């Protein structure tokens, strides 16, 4: 039975990955900050799918949290889903630097370190997969550093996939658009102006991601609407991209 470790596993895309992989008979290792919520999520998955679920409470913005997850990954997993992330309310340069650094630690340093922790075992077995959750916003500059951090995730994932290209290890960046999750609420962001047709469901995003991973794609953009939006974005001037960026957050 394969094992998957998912960060940010108690809500949104992370929880959708947990449900999807449990249905595929994966054993799960769930990582999140809220130990009580983790335990509840684990109990629900065990009851519904009958799979083994391990909980690992950890705050990836702290050294202790990162070290704990790194240690578990060195024991070996077949699939790593780097999903943990958040947004800051406000625009650069008004967001406190401590908040910006915390975001970079979770979005960039954690993705780098957890990938490095899991790779030795995967390379020894010559199999495994890593999904790094980025954002459609990674392809557009914006007033916040969120899109910049997610652009790093895409570039890093493509670079890692290229380096590992001759092995059976797959690395993919997942770049969804607006998803019905707790993301905007947690960041105190007003999402009322986002058109209804741009919203995606987390379960649909995960199904598309796993399909693209099986196909060997290095970047997954779920849904034809966002594929079209990103294709158009490559053709328009930066000034217009900046306008689009104000409409895309996650």
Coordinates of N, CA and C in Angstrom, one line a residue:
X1 N 0.8 -1.2 0.0 CA 0.0 0.0 0.0 C 0.9 1.2 0.0
X2 N 0.7 2.1 -1.0 CA 1.6 3.3 -1.0 C 1.2 4.3 0.1
X3 N 2.2 5.2 0.4 CA 2.0 6.2 1.4 C 2.1 7.6 0.9
X4 N 1.2 8.5 1.3 CA 1.3 9.9 0.9 C 1.4 10.8 2.1
X5 N 2.3 11.8 2.1 CA 2.3 12.8 3.1 C 1.8 14.1 2.5
X6 N 0.8 14.7 3.2 CA 0.2 15.9 2.7 C 0.3 17.0 3.8
X7 N 0.9 18.2 3.4 CA 0.9 19.3 4.3 C -0.3 20.2 4.1
X8 N -0.7 20.9 5.1 CA -2.0 21.7 5.1 C -3.2 20.8 4.7
X9 N -3.3 19.6 5.5 CA -4.2 18.6 5.1 C -5.6 18.6 5.6
X10 N -5.9 19.6 6.4 CA -7.2 19.6 7.1 C -8.2 20.5 6.4
X11 N -7.9 21.2 5.4 CA -8.9 22.0 4.7 C -8.5 22.2 3.3
X12 N -9.5 22.6 2.5 CA -9.3 23.0 1.1 C -8.7 22.0 0.2
X13 N -7.7 22.3 -0.6 CA -7.0 21.4 -1.5 C -6.3 20.3 -0.8
X14 N -5.7 20.6 0.4 CA -5.1 19.5 1.1 C -6.0 18.4 1.6
X15 N -7.2 18.8 2.1 CA -8.2 17.9 2.5 C -8.7 17.1 1.3
X16 N -8.9 17.8 0.2 CA -9.3 17.1 -1.0 C -8.3 16.0 -1.5
X17 N -7.0 16.4 -1.4 CA -6.0 15.4 -1.7 C -6.1 14.2 -0.8
X18 N -6.4 14.4 0.5 CA -6.5 13.4 1.5 C -7.7 12.4 1.1
X19 N -8.8 13.0 0.8 CA -10.0 12.2 0.4 C -9.7 11.4 -0.8
X20 N -9.1 12.0 -1.8 CA -8.9 11.4 -3.1 C -7.9 10.2 -2.9
X21 N -6.8 10.4 -2.2 CA -5.8 9.4 -2.0 C -6.3 8.3 -1.1
X22 N -7.1 8.6 -0.1 CA -7.6 7.6 0.7 C -8.5 6.7 -0.1
X23 N -9.3 7.3 -1.0 CA -10.2 6.5 -1.9 C -9.4 5.6 -2.8
X24 N -8.1 6.0 -3.1 CA -7.2 5.2 -3.9 C -6.3 4.2 -3.1
X25 N -6.7 4.0 -1.8 CA -6.1 3.1 -0.9 C -4.7 3.5 -0.5
X26 N -4.4 4.8 -0.5 CA -3.1 5.2 0.1 C -3.2 5.2 1.6
X27 N -2.1 4.9 2.3 CA -1.9 5.2 3.7 C -1.5 6.7 3.7
X28 N -2.0 7.4 4.7 CA -1.8 8.9 4.8 C -1.0 9.3 6.0
X29 N -0.2 10.3 5.7 CA 0.4 11.1 6.8 C -0.1 12.5 6.7
X30 N -0.8 13.0 7.6 CA -1.4 14.3 7.5 C -0.7 15.3 8.4
X31 N -0.3 16.4 7.8 CA 0.5 17.5 8.5 C -0.3 18.8 8.5
X32 N -0.5 19.4 9.7 CA -1.1 20.7 9.8 C -0.8 21.2 11.2
X33 N -1.1 22.4 11.5 CA -0.8 23.1 12.8 C -1.8 22.7 13.9
X34 N -3.0 22.5 13.5 CA -4.1 22.3 14.5 C -4.2 20.8 14.8
X35 N -3.7 20.4 16.0 CA -3.7 18.9 16.3 C -5.1 18.4 16.5
X36 N -6.0 19.2 17.1 CA -7.3 18.7 17.3 C -8.0 18.5 16.0
X37 N -7.9 19.4 15.1 CA -8.5 19.3 13.7 C -7.9 18.1 13.0
X38 N -6.6 17.9 13.1 CA -5.9 16.8 12.5 C -6.5 15.5 12.9
X39 N -6.7 15.3 14.2 CA -7.2 14.1 14.7 C -8.7 13.8 14.2
X40 N -9.5 14.9 14.2 CA -10.8 14.7 13.7 C -10.8 14.3 12.2
X41 N -10.0 15.0 11.4 CA -9.9 14.6 10.0 C -9.4 13.2 9.8
X42 N -8.4 12.8 10.6 CA -7.9 11.4 10.5 C -9.0 10.4 10.8
X43 N -9.8 10.6 11.9 CA -10.9 9.7 12.3 C -11.9 9.6 11.2
X44 N -12.2 10.7 10.5 CA -13.2 10.7 9.5 C -12.7 9.9 8.3
X45 N -11.5 10.0 7.9 CA -10.9 9.3 6.8 C -10.8 7.8 7.1
X46 N -10.4 7.5 8.3 CA -10.3 6.0 8.7 C -11.7 5.4 8.6
X47 N -12.7 6.1 9.1 CA -14.1 5.5 9.2 C -14.6 5.4 7.8
X48 N -14.4 6.3 6.9 CA -15.0 6.3 5.6 C -14.3 5.4 4.6
X49 N -12.9 5.4 4.7 CA -12.1 4.7 3.7 C -11.4 3.5 4.2
X50 N -11.3 3.3 5.5 CA -10.6 2.2 6.1 C -9.1 2.1 5.8
X51 N -8.5 3.3 5.7 CA -7.1 3.3 5.5 C -6.3 3.7 6.8
X52 N -5.0 3.5 6.7 CA -4.2 3.9 7.8 C -3.9 5.4 7.7
X53 N -4.1 6.2 8.8 CA -3.9 7.6 8.8 C -3.0 8.0 10.0
X54 N -1.9 8.6 9.7 CA -1.0 9.1 10.8 C -1.1 10.6 10.8
X55 N -1.1 11.2 12.0 CA -1.2 12.6 12.1 C 0.2 13.1 12.6
X56 N 0.6 14.3 12.0 CA 1.9 14.9 12.4 C 1.6 16.4 12.6
X57 N 1.3 16.8 13.8 CA 1.1 18.3 14.0 C 2.5 19.0 13.8
X58 N 2.4 20.0 13.0 CA 3.7 20.8 12.7 C 3.4 22.1 12.1
X59 N 4.0 23.1 12.6 CA 3.9 24.5 12.0 C 5.1 24.7 11.1
X60 N 4.9 24.7 9.8 CA 6.0 24.7 8.8 C 6.7 26.1 8.8
X61 N 6.2 27.1 9.5 CA 6.9 28.4 9.6 C 7.9 28.4 10.7
X62 N 8.0 27.3 11.4 CA 9.0 27.2 12.5 C 10.0 26.1 12.2
X63 N 11.2 26.3 12.7 CA 12.3 25.3 12.5 C 11.9 24.0 13.1
X64 N 11.3 24.0 14.3 CA 10.9 22.7 14.9 C 9.9 21.9 14.0
X65 N 8.9 22.7 13.5 CA 7.9 22.0 12.6 C 8.5 21.4 11.3
X66 N 9.4 22.2 10.7 CA 10.1 21.7 9.5 C 10.9 20.5 9.8
X67 N 11.7 20.5 10.9 CA 12.6 19.4 11.2 C 11.8 18.1 11.5
X68 N 10.6 18.3 12.1 CA 9.8 17.1 12.4 C 9.3 16.4 11.1
X69 N 8.8 17.2 10.2 CA 8.3 16.7 8.9 C 9.5 16.1 8.1
X70 N 10.6 16.8 8.1 CA 11.8 16.3 7.3 C 12.1 14.9 7.9
X71 N 12.1 14.7 9.2 CA 12.5 13.4 9.8 C 11.5 12.3 9.3
X72 N 10.2 12.7 9.3 CA 9.2 11.7 8.8 C 9.4 11.3 7.4
X73 N 9.7 12.3 6.6 CA 9.9 12.0 5.1 C 11.1 11.1 4.9
X74 N 12.1 11.2 5.7 CA 13.3 10.4 5.5 C 13.0 8.9 5.8
X75 N 11.9 8.7 6.5 CA 11.5 7.3 6.7 C 10.8 6.7 5.4
X76 N 10.5 7.6 4.5 CA 10.0 7.1 3.2 C 8.5 7.3 3.0
X77 N 8.2 7.9 1.9 CA 6.8 8.0 1.4 C 6.8 7.9 -0.1
X78 N 5.7 7.6 -0.7 CA 5.6 7.4 -2.2 C 5.2 8.7 -2.9
X79 N 4.4 9.5 -2.1 CA 3.9 10.8 -2.7 C 4.0 11.9 -1.6
X80 N 4.6 13.0 -2.0 CA 4.6 14.2 -1.1 C 3.8 15.2 -1.8
X81 N 2.8 15.8 -1.0 CA 2.0 16.9 -1.5 C 2.4 18.1 -0.6
X82 N 3.1 19.0 -1.2 CA 3.5 20.3 -0.5 C 2.4 21.3 -0.8
X83 N 1.4 21.3 0.1 CA 0.2 22.1 -0.1 C 0.1 23.3 0.9
X84 N 0.7 23.2 2.0 CA 0.6 24.2 3.1 C 0.9 25.6 2.5
X85 N 0.0 26.6 2.9 CA 0.3 28.0 2.4 C -0.8 28.9 2.9
X86 N -0.5 30.2 2.7 CA -1.5 31.2 3.2 C -1.2 32.5 2.5
X87 N -2.1 33.5 2.6 CA -1.9 34.8 2.0 C -1.8 35.8 3.1
X88 N -1.2 36.9 2.9 CA -1.1 38.1 3.8 C -2.1 39.1 3.3
X89 N -2.8 39.7 4.3 CA -3.7 40.8 4.0 C -2.8 42.1 3.8
X90 N -3.1 42.8 2.7 CA -2.3 44.0 2.4 C -1.4 43.8 1.3
X91 N -0.8 44.9 0.9 CA 0.1 44.9 -0.3 C 1.5 45.3 0.1
X92 N 2.5 44.8 -0.7 CA 3.9 45.2 -0.6 C 4.0 46.7 -0.8
X93 N 4.7 47.5 0.0 CA 5.6 47.1 1.1 C 5.0 47.3 2.5
X94 N 3.6 47.3 2.5 CA 2.9 47.6 3.8 C 2.8 46.4 4.7
X95 N 2.9 45.2 4.2 CA 2.9 44.0 5.0 C 4.1 43.9 5.9
X96 N 4.0 43.7 7.2 CA 5.1 43.6 8.1 C 6.1 42.6 7.6
X97 N 7.4 42.9 7.7 CA 8.4 42.0 7.1 C 8.4 40.6 7.8
X98 N 8.0 40.5 9.1 CA 7.9 39.2 9.7 C 6.9 38.3 9.1
X99 N 5.8 38.9 8.6 CA 4.7 38.2 7.9 C 5.2 37.7 6.6
X100 N 6.0 38.6 5.9 CA 6.5 38.2 4.6 C 7.5 37.1 4.7
X101 N 8.4 37.1 5.7 CA 9.4 36.1 5.9 C 8.7 34.8 6.3
X102 N 7.6 34.8 7.0 CA 6.9 33.6 7.4 C 6.3 33.0 6.2
X103 N 5.8 33.8 5.2 CA 5.2 33.3 4.0 C 6.3 32.6 3.2
X104 N 7.5 33.2 3.1 CA 8.6 32.7 2.3 C 9.1 31.4 2.9
X105 N 9.0 31.3 4.2 CA 9.5 30.0 4.9 C 8.5 28.9 4.5
X106 N 7.2 29.2 4.5 CA 6.2 28.1 4.3 C 6.2 27.8 2.8
X107 N 6.1 28.8 1.9 CA 5.9 28.6 0.5 C 7.2 28.1 -0.2
X108 N 8.4 28.6 0.2 CA 9.6 28.3 -0.5 C 10.6 27.4 0.3
X109 N 11.0 27.9 1.5 CA 11.9 27.0 2.3 C 11.3 25.7 2.6
X110 N 10.1 25.6 3.0 CA 9.5 24.3 3.4 C 9.4 23.4 2.1
X111 N 9.0 23.9 1.0 CA 8.9 23.1 -0.2 C 10.3 22.6 -0.6
X112 N 11.3 23.4 -0.5 CA 12.7 23.0 -0.8 C 13.2 21.9 0.1
X113 N 13.0 22.2 1.4 CA 13.6 21.3 2.4 C 12.8 19.9 2.5
X114 N 11.5 20.0 2.3 CA 10.8 18.7 2.4 C 11.0 17.9 1.1
X115 N 11.2 18.6 0.0 CA 11.6 17.9 -1.3 C 12.9 17.2 -1.1
X116 N 13.9 17.9 -0.6 CA 15.2 17.4 -0.4 C 15.2 16.2 0.6
X117 N 14.3 16.3 1.6 CA 14.2 15.2 2.6 C 13.7 13.9 2.0
X118 N 12.7 14.1 1.1 CA 12.0 12.9 0.6 C 12.8 12.2 -0.6
X119 N 13.6 13.0 -1.3 CA 14.2 12.6 -2.5 C 15.2 11.4 -2.4
X120 N 16.1 11.4 -1.3 CA 17.0 10.2 -1.2 C 16.3 8.9 -1.3
X121 N 15.2 8.7 -0.5 CA 14.5 7.5 -0.5 C 13.9 7.2 -1.8
X122 N 13.3 8.2 -2.5 CA 12.7 8.0 -3.8 C 13.8 7.6 -4.8
X123 N 14.9 8.3 -4.8 CA 16.0 7.9 -5.7 C 16.5 6.5 -5.5
X124 N 16.6 6.1 -4.2 CA 17.0 4.7 -4.0 C 16.1 3.7 -4.5
X125 N 14.8 4.0 -4.5 CA 13.7 3.1 -5.0 C 13.5 3.4 -6.5
X126 N 14.0 4.5 -7.0 CA 13.7 5.0 -8.4 C 12.2 5.0 -8.7
X127 N 11.5 5.6 -7.8 CA 10.0 5.9 -8.0 C 9.5 6.8 -6.9
X128 N 8.5 7.5 -7.2 CA 7.9 8.4 -6.3 C 7.4 9.7 -7.0
X129 N 6.6 10.5 -6.3 CA 6.1 11.7 -6.9 C 6.0 12.8 -5.9
X130 N 6.1 14.0 -6.4 CA 6.0 15.2 -5.5 C 5.1 16.2 -6.2
X131 N 4.1 16.7 -5.5 CA 3.2 17.7 -6.1 C 3.4 19.0 -5.2
X132 N 3.8 20.0 -5.8 CA 4.0 21.3 -5.1 C 2.8 22.2 -5.5
X133 N 2.0 22.6 -4.6 CA 0.8 23.4 -4.9 C 1.3 24.9 -5.0
X134 N 1.1 25.4 -6.2 CA 1.4 26.8 -6.5 C 0.1 27.5 -6.7
X135 N 0.0 28.3 -7.8 CA -1.2 29.1 -8.0 C -1.1 29.7 -9.4
X136 N -2.3 29.9 -10.0 CA -2.4 30.6 -11.3 C -1.8 32.0 -11.2
X137 N -1.8 32.5 -10.0 CA -1.2 33.9 -9.7 C 0.3 33.9 -9.9
X138 N 0.9 32.7 -9.9 CA 2.4 32.7 -10.1 C 2.8 33.2 -11.5
X139 N 1.9 33.3 -12.4 CA 2.2 33.7 -13.8 C 2.0 35.2 -14.0
X140 N 1.5 35.9 -13.0 CA 1.2 37.3 -13.1 C 1.9 38.1 -11.9
X141 N 2.5 39.2 -12.2 CA 3.0 40.0 -11.1 C 1.8 40.6 -10.4
X142 N 2.0 40.9 -9.1 CA 0.9 41.5 -8.3 C 1.4 42.4 -7.2
X143 N 0.5 43.0 -6.5 CA 0.9 44.0 -5.5 C 1.3 43.3 -4.2
X144 N 1.1 42.0 -4.1 CA 1.6 41.2 -2.9 C 2.7 40.3 -3.4
X145 N 3.4 39.8 -2.4 CA 4.5 38.9 -2.7 C 4.0 37.4 -2.8
X146 N 2.8 37.2 -2.6 CA 2.2 35.9 -2.7 C 2.5 35.3 -4.1
X147 N 2.3 36.1 -5.2 CA 2.5 35.6 -6.5 C 4.0 35.3 -6.8
X148 N 4.8 36.1 -6.2 CA 6.3 35.9 -6.3 C 6.7 34.6 -5.7
X149 N 6.2 34.3 -4.5 CA 6.6 33.1 -3.8 C 6.1 31.9 -4.6
X150 N 4.9 32.0 -5.2 CA 4.3 30.9 -5.9 C 5.0 30.7 -7.3
X151 N 5.5 31.8 -7.8 CA 6.3 31.7 -9.1 C 7.6 30.9 -8.8
X152 N 8.2 31.1 -7.6 CA 9.4 30.3 -7.2 C 9.0 28.8 -7.2
X153 N 7.8 28.5 -6.7 CA 7.4 27.1 -6.6 C 7.3 26.5 -8.0
X154 N 6.8 27.2 -8.9 CA 6.7 26.7 -10.3 C 8.1 26.5 -10.9
X155 N 8.9 27.5 -10.8 CA 10.3 27.4 -11.3 C 11.1 26.3 -10.7
X156 N 11.0 26.2 -9.4 CA 11.7 25.1 -8.7 C 11.2 23.7 -9.1
X157 N 9.9 23.6 -9.2 CA 9.3 22.3 -9.6 C 9.8 21.9 -11.0
X158 N 9.7 22.8 -11.9 CA 10.1 22.5 -13.3 C 11.6 22.1 -13.3
X159 N 12.4 22.9 -12.6 CA 13.9 22.6 -12.5 C 14.2 21.2 -11.9
X160 N 13.5 20.9 -10.8 CA 13.7 19.6 -10.2 C 13.2 18.5 -11.1
X161 N 12.1 18.7 -11.8 CA 11.6 17.7 -12.7 C 12.6 17.4 -13.9
X162 N 13.2 18.5 -14.3 CA 14.1 18.4 -15.4 C 15.4 17.6 -14.9
X163 N 15.9 17.9 -13.8 CA 17.0 17.3 -13.2 C 16.8 15.8 -13.0
X164 N 15.6 15.4 -12.6 CA 15.2 14.0 -12.3 C 14.6 13.3 -13.6
X165 N 14.7 14.0 -14.7 CA 14.0 13.5 -15.9 C 14.2 12.1 -16.3
X166 N 15.4 11.6 -16.1 CA 15.7 10.2 -16.5 C 15.3 9.1 -15.5
X167 N 14.8 9.6 -14.3 CA 14.4 8.6 -13.3 C 12.8 8.4 -13.4
X168 N 12.3 7.6 -12.5 CA 10.9 7.4 -12.5 C 10.2 8.2 -11.4
X169 N 10.9 9.3 -11.0 CA 10.4 10.2 -10.0 C 9.8 11.4 -10.7
X170 N 8.5 11.7 -10.4 CA 7.8 12.8 -11.0 C 7.7 14.0 -10.1
X171 N 7.9 15.2 -10.6 CA 7.7 16.4 -9.8 C 6.8 17.4 -10.6
X172 N 5.8 17.9 -10.0 CA 4.8 18.7 -10.7 C 4.3 19.9 -9.8
X173 N 4.2 21.0 -10.5 CA 3.6 22.2 -9.8 C 2.2 22.2 -10.2
X174 N 1.3 22.4 -9.2 CA -0.1 22.5 -9.4 C -0.5 23.9 -9.3
X175 N -1.2 24.5 -10.3 CA -1.5 25.9 -10.4 C -2.9 26.2 -10.5
X176 N -3.7 26.1 -9.5 CA -5.2 26.4 -9.6 C -5.4 27.9 -9.6
X177 N -6.6 28.2 -10.0 CA -7.1 29.6 -9.8 C -7.8 29.7 -8.5
X178 N -9.0 30.4 -8.5 CA -9.8 30.6 -7.3 C -10.4 29.3 -6.9
X179 N -10.2 28.9 -5.7 CA -10.8 27.6 -5.2 C -11.6 27.9 -3.9
X180 N -12.7 27.2 -3.8 CA -13.6 27.3 -2.7 C -12.9 26.7 -1.5
X181 N -12.1 27.5 -0.7 CA -11.4 27.0 0.5 C -11.5 28.1 1.5
X182 N -10.7 27.9 2.6 CA -10.7 28.9 3.7 C -9.6 29.9 3.4
X183 N -9.0 29.9 2.3 CA -7.8 30.7 2.0 C -8.1 32.2 2.2
X184 N -9.1 32.7 1.5 CA -9.4 34.2 1.5 C -9.8 34.6 2.9
X185 N -10.7 33.8 3.5 CA -11.2 34.1 4.9 C -10.0 34.2 5.9
X186 N -9.1 33.2 5.8 CA -8.0 33.3 6.8 C -7.1 34.5 6.6
X187 N -7.0 34.9 5.4 CA -6.1 36.1 5.1 C -6.9 37.4 5.2
X188 N -8.2 37.3 5.6 CA -9.0 38.5 5.7 C -9.1 39.3 4.4
X189 N -9.3 38.5 3.3 CA -9.4 39.1 2.0 C -10.8 39.1 1.5
X190 N -11.3 40.1 0.9 CA -12.6 40.2 0.3 C -12.7 39.6 -1.0
X191 N -13.4 38.5 -1.1 CA -13.5 37.8 -2.4 C -14.8 38.0 -3.1
X192 N -15.6 38.9 -2.6 CA -17.0 39.1 -3.2 C -17.0 39.6 -4.6
X193 N -15.9 40.3 -5.1 CA -15.8 40.8 -6.4 C -15.4 39.7 -7.5
X194 N -15.0 38.6 -7.0 CA -14.6 37.5 -7.9 C -15.8 36.9 -8.6
X195 N -15.8 36.9 -10.0 CA -16.9 36.3 -10.7 C -17.2 34.9 -10.4
X196 N -18.4 34.5 -10.3 CA -18.8 33.1 -9.9 C -18.1 32.1 -10.8
X197 N -18.0 32.4 -12.1 CA -17.5 31.4 -13.1 C -16.0 31.1 -12.9
X198 N -15.3 31.9 -12.1 CA -13.9 31.7 -11.9 C -13.6 30.7 -10.7
X199 N -14.6 30.4 -10.0 CA -14.4 29.6 -8.8 C -14.3 28.1 -9.2
X200 N -13.4 27.4 -8.6 CA -13.2 26.0 -8.8 C -13.5 25.2 -7.5
X201 N -13.8 23.9 -7.6 CA -14.0 23.1 -6.5 C -12.7 22.3 -6.2
X202 N -12.4 22.2 -4.9 CA -11.1 21.6 -4.5 C -11.0 20.1 -5.0
X203 N -12.1 19.4 -5.0 CA -12.1 18.0 -5.4 C -11.8 17.9 -6.9
X204 N -12.4 18.8 -7.7 CA -12.1 18.9 -9.1 C -10.7 19.2 -9.4
X205 N -10.1 20.1 -8.7 CA -8.7 20.5 -8.8 C -7.8 19.3 -8.6
X206 N -8.1 18.5 -7.6 CA -7.3 17.4 -7.2 C -7.4 16.3 -8.3
X207 N -8.6 16.0 -8.7 CA -8.8 15.0 -9.8 C -7.9 15.4 -11.0
X208 N -8.0 16.6 -11.4 CA -7.2 17.1 -12.6 C -5.7 17.0 -12.3
X209 N -5.3 17.3 -11.1 CA -3.9 17.2 -10.7 C -3.4 15.8 -10.8
X210 N -4.1 14.9 -10.3 CA -3.6 13.5 -10.3 C -3.6 12.9 -11.7
X211 N -4.6 13.4 -12.5 CA -4.6 13.0 -13.9 C -3.3 13.5 -14.6
X212 N -3.0 14.8 -14.4 CA -1.8 15.4 -15.0 C -0.5 14.8 -14.5
X213 N -0.5 14.4 -13.2 CA 0.7 13.8 -12.7 C 0.9 12.4 -13.3
X214 N -0.2 11.7 -13.6 CA -0.1 10.4 -14.2 C 0.4 10.5 -15.7
X215 N 0.1 11.6 -16.3 CA 0.5 11.9 -17.7 C 1.9 12.4 -17.8
X216 N 2.5 12.7 -16.6 CA 3.9 13.2 -16.6 C 4.1 14.7 -16.8
X217 N 3.0 15.4 -16.6 CA 3.1 16.9 -16.8 C 3.9 17.5 -15.6
X218 N 4.6 18.5 -15.9 CA 5.4 19.2 -14.9 C 4.7 20.4 -14.3
X219 N 3.8 20.9 -15.0 CA 2.9 22.0 -14.5 C 1.5 21.7 -14.9
X220 N 0.6 21.7 -13.8 CA -0.8 21.4 -14.0 C -1.6 22.6 -13.8
X221 N -2.4 23.0 -14.8 CA -3.3 24.2 -14.6 C -4.7 23.6 -14.8
X222 N -5.4 23.3 -13.7 CA -6.8 22.7 -13.8 C -7.8 23.7 -14.4
X223 N -8.6 23.1 -15.2 CA -9.7 23.8 -15.8 C -9.4 24.6 -17.0
X224 N -10.2 24.5 -18.1 CA -9.9 25.1 -19.3 C -10.0 26.7 -19.2
X225 N -10.8 27.2 -18.3 CA -10.9 28.6 -18.2 C -9.5 29.2 -17.8
X226 N -8.8 28.6 -16.9 CA -7.5 29.1 -16.4 C -6.4 28.8 -17.4
X227 N -6.5 27.7 -18.1 CA -5.6 27.5 -19.2 C -5.7 28.6 -20.3
X228 N -6.9 29.0 -20.6 CA -7.1 30.1 -21.6 C -6.6 31.4 -21.0
X229 N -6.9 31.7 -19.8 CA -6.4 32.9 -19.1 C -4.9 33.1 -19.1
X230 N -4.2 32.0 -18.8 CA -2.8 32.0 -18.8 C -2.2 32.1 -20.2
X231 N -2.9 31.4 -21.2 CA -2.4 31.5 -22.5 C -2.5 33.0 -23.1
X232 N -3.6 33.6 -22.8 CA -3.8 35.0 -23.2 C -2.8 35.9 -22.5
X233 N -2.5 35.6 -21.2 CA -1.6 36.4 -20.4 C -0.2 36.4 -21.0
X234 N 0.2 35.4 -21.7 CA 1.5 35.3 -22.3 C 1.6 36.3 -23.5
X235 N 0.5 36.6 -24.0 CA 0.5 37.4 -25.2 C 0.3 38.9 -25.0
X236 N -0.2 39.3 -23.8 CA -0.5 40.7 -23.5 C 0.7 41.4 -22.9
X237 N 0.7 42.7 -22.9 CA 1.8 43.5 -22.3 C 1.8 43.4 -20.8
X238 N 2.9 43.7 -20.2 CA 3.0 43.6 -18.7 C 2.0 44.5 -18.0
X239 N 1.7 45.7 -18.6 CA 0.7 46.6 -18.0 C -0.6 46.0 -17.9
X240 N -1.0 45.2 -18.9 CA -2.3 44.5 -18.8 C -2.3 43.3 -17.9
X241 N -1.1 42.7 -17.8 CA -0.9 41.6 -16.9 C -1.1 42.1 -15.4
X242 N -0.7 43.3 -15.1 CA -0.8 43.8 -13.8 C -2.3 44.0 -13.5
X243 N -3.1 44.4 -14.4 CA -4.5 44.5 -14.2 C -5.1 43.1 -13.9
X244 N -4.7 42.1 -14.7 CA -5.2 40.7 -14.5 C -4.8 40.2 -13.1
X245 N -3.6 40.6 -12.7 CA -3.1 40.1 -11.4 C -3.9 40.5 -10.2
X246 N -4.5 41.7 -10.3 CA -5.4 42.1 -9.3 C -6.6 41.2 -9.1
X247 N -6.9 40.4 -10.1 CA -8.1 39.5 -10.1 C -7.8 38.1 -9.7
X248 N -6.5 37.8 -9.6 CA -6.1 36.4 -9.3 C -5.3 36.4 -8.0
X249 N -5.7 35.6 -7.1 CA -5.0 35.4 -5.8 C -4.6 34.0 -5.6
X250 N -5.5 33.1 -5.8 CA -5.1 31.7 -5.5 C -6.1 30.8 -6.4

